[in-house]
mmCIF file of C-alpha atoms in Angstrom:
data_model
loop_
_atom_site.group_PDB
_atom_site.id
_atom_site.type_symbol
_atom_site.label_atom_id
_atom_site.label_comp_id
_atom_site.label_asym_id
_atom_site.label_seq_id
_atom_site.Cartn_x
_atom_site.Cartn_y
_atom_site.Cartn_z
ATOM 1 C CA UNK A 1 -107.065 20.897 -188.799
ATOM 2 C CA UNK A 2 -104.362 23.179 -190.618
ATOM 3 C CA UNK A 3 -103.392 26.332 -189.670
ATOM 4 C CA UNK A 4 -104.778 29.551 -191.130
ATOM 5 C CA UNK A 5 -100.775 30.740 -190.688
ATOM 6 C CA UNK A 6 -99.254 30.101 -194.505
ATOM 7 C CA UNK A 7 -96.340 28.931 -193.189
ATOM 8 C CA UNK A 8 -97.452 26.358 -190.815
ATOM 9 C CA UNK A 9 -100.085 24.323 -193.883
ATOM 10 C CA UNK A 10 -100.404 21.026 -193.359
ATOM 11 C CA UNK A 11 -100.239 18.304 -195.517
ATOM 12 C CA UNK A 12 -102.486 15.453 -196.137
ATOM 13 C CA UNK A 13 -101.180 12.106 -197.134
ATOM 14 C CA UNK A 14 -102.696 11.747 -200.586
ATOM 15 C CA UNK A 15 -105.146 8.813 -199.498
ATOM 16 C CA UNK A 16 -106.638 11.449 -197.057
ATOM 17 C CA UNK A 17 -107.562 13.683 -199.415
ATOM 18 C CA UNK A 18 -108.464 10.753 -202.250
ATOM 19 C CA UNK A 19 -111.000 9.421 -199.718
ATOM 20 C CA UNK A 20 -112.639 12.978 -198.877
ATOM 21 C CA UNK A 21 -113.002 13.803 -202.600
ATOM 22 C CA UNK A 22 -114.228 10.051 -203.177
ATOM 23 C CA UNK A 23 -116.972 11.091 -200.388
ATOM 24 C CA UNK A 24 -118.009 14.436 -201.726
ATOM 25 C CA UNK A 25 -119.012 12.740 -205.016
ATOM 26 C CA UNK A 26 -120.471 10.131 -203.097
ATOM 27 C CA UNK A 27 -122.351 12.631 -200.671
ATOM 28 C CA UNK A 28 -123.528 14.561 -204.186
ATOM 29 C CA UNK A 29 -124.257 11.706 -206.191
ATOM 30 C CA UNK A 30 -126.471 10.550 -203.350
ATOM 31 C CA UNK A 31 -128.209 13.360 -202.829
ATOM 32 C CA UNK A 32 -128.270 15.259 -206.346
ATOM 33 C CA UNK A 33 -127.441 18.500 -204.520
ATOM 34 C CA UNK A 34 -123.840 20.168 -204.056
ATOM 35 C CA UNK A 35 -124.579 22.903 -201.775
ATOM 36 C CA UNK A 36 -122.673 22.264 -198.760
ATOM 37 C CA UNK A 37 -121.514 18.886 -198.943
ATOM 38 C CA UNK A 38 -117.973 20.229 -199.280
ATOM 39 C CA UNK A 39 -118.631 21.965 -196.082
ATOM 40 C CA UNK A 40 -120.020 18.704 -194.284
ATOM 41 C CA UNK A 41 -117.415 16.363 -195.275
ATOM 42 C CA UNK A 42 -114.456 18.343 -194.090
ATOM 43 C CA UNK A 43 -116.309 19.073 -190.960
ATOM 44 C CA UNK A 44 -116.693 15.593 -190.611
ATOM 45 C CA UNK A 45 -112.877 14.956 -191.070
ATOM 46 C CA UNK A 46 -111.757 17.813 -189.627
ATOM 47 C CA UNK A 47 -110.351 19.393 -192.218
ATOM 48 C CA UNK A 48 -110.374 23.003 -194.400
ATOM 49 C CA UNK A 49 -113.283 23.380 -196.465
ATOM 50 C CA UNK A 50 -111.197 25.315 -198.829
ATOM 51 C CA UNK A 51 -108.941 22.750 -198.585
ATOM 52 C CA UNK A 52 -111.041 20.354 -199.520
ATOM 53 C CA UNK A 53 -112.950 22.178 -202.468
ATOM 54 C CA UNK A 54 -109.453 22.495 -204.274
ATOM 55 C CA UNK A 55 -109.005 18.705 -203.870
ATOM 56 C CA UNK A 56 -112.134 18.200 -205.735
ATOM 57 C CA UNK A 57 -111.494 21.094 -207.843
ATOM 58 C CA UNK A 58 -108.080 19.345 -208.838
ATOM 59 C CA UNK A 59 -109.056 15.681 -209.388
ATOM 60 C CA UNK A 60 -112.366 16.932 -211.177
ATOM 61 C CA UNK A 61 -109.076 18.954 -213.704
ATOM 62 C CA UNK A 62 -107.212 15.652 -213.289
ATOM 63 C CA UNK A 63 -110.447 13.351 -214.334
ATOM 64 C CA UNK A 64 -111.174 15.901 -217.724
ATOM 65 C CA UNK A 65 -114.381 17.000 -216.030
ATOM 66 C CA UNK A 66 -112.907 20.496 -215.566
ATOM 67 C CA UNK A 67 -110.631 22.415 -217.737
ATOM 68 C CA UNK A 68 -106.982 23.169 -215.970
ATOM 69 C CA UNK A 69 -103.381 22.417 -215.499
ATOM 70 C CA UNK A 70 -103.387 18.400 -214.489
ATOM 71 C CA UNK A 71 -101.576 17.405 -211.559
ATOM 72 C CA UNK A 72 -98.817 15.351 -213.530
ATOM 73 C CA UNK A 73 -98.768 18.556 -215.500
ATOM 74 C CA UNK A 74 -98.181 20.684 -212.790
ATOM 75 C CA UNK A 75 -94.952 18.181 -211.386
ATOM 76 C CA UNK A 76 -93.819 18.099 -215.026
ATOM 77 C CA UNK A 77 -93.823 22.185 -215.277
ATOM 78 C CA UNK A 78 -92.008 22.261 -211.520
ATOM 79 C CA UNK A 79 -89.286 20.144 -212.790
ATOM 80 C CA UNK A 80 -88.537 21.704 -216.166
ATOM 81 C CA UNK A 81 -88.758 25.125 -213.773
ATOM 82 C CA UNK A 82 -85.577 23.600 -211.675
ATOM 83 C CA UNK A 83 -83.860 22.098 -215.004
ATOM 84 C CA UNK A 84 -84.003 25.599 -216.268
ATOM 85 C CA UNK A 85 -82.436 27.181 -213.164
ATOM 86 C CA UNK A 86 -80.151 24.680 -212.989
ATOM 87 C CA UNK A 87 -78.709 25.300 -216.337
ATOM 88 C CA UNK A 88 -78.966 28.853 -216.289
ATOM 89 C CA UNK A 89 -76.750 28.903 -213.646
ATOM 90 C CA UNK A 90 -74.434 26.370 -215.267
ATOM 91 C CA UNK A 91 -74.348 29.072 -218.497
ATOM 92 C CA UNK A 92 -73.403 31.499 -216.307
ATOM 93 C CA UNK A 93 -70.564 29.496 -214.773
ATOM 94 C CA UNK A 94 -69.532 28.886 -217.820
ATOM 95 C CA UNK A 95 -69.459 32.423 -219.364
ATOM 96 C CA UNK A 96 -67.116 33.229 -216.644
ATOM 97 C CA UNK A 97 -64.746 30.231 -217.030
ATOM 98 C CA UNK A 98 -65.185 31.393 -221.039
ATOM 99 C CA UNK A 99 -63.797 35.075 -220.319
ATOM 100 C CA UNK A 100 -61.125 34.135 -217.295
ATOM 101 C CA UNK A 101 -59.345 31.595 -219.988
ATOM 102 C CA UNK A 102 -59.786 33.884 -223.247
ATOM 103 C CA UNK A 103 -58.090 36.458 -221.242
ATOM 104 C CA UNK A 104 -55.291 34.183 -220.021
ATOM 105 C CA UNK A 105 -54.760 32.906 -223.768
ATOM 106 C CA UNK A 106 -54.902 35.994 -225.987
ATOM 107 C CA UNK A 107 -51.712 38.147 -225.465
ATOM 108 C CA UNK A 108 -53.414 41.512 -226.654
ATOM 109 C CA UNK A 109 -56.199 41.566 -223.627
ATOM 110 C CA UNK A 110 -54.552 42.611 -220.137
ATOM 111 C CA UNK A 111 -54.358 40.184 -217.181
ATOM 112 C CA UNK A 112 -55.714 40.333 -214.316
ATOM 113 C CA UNK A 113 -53.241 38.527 -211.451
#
């Protein structure tokens, strides 16, 4: 069962939490009702209810069912996120490299040695 400590979340492979969302909408479709199947099934495999409704909450975004950011949206987003740090921090590099040799080249600004 994962901690309620942030810092200490589990993870669940991703066939874990395929097969609990696969039996909520088995559990609902079976018995037309949605009130507290979430709870059951994650009893049943010990796991976070909460943790379990945003599985279902996520593959019914991922399915079109639901409107929201897609998972393979959401990993496309993270990247860009890092690619963007990255290069920011390559700009900035590069600004500095930019001033230390326009300083060394042009006679009229002082030197710093």
């Amino acid at each position: 069962m994962a901690t309620t400590n942030s810092r200490f979340q589990r993870r669940y492979p991703a066939e874990m939490r395929e097969r609990a969302v696969r039996m909520v909408r088995k559990a609902i479709a079976e018995s037309g009702e949605r009130m507290g199947v979430v709870t059951r099934v994650a009893r049943q495999l010990g796991i976070g209810p909460e943790s379990l409704r945003n599985w279902v909450k996520q593959a019914e975004i991922d399915s079109g069912k639901r409107p929201g950011v897609t998972t393979a949206e959401h990993q496309r987003i993270t990247e860009l996120e890092r690619e963007v740090r990255e290069l920011r921090r390559a700009n900035e590099i590069l600004k500095a490299a930019s001033a230390f040799f326009a300083a060394e080249l042009d006679p009229r600004l002082p030197r710093k040695s």
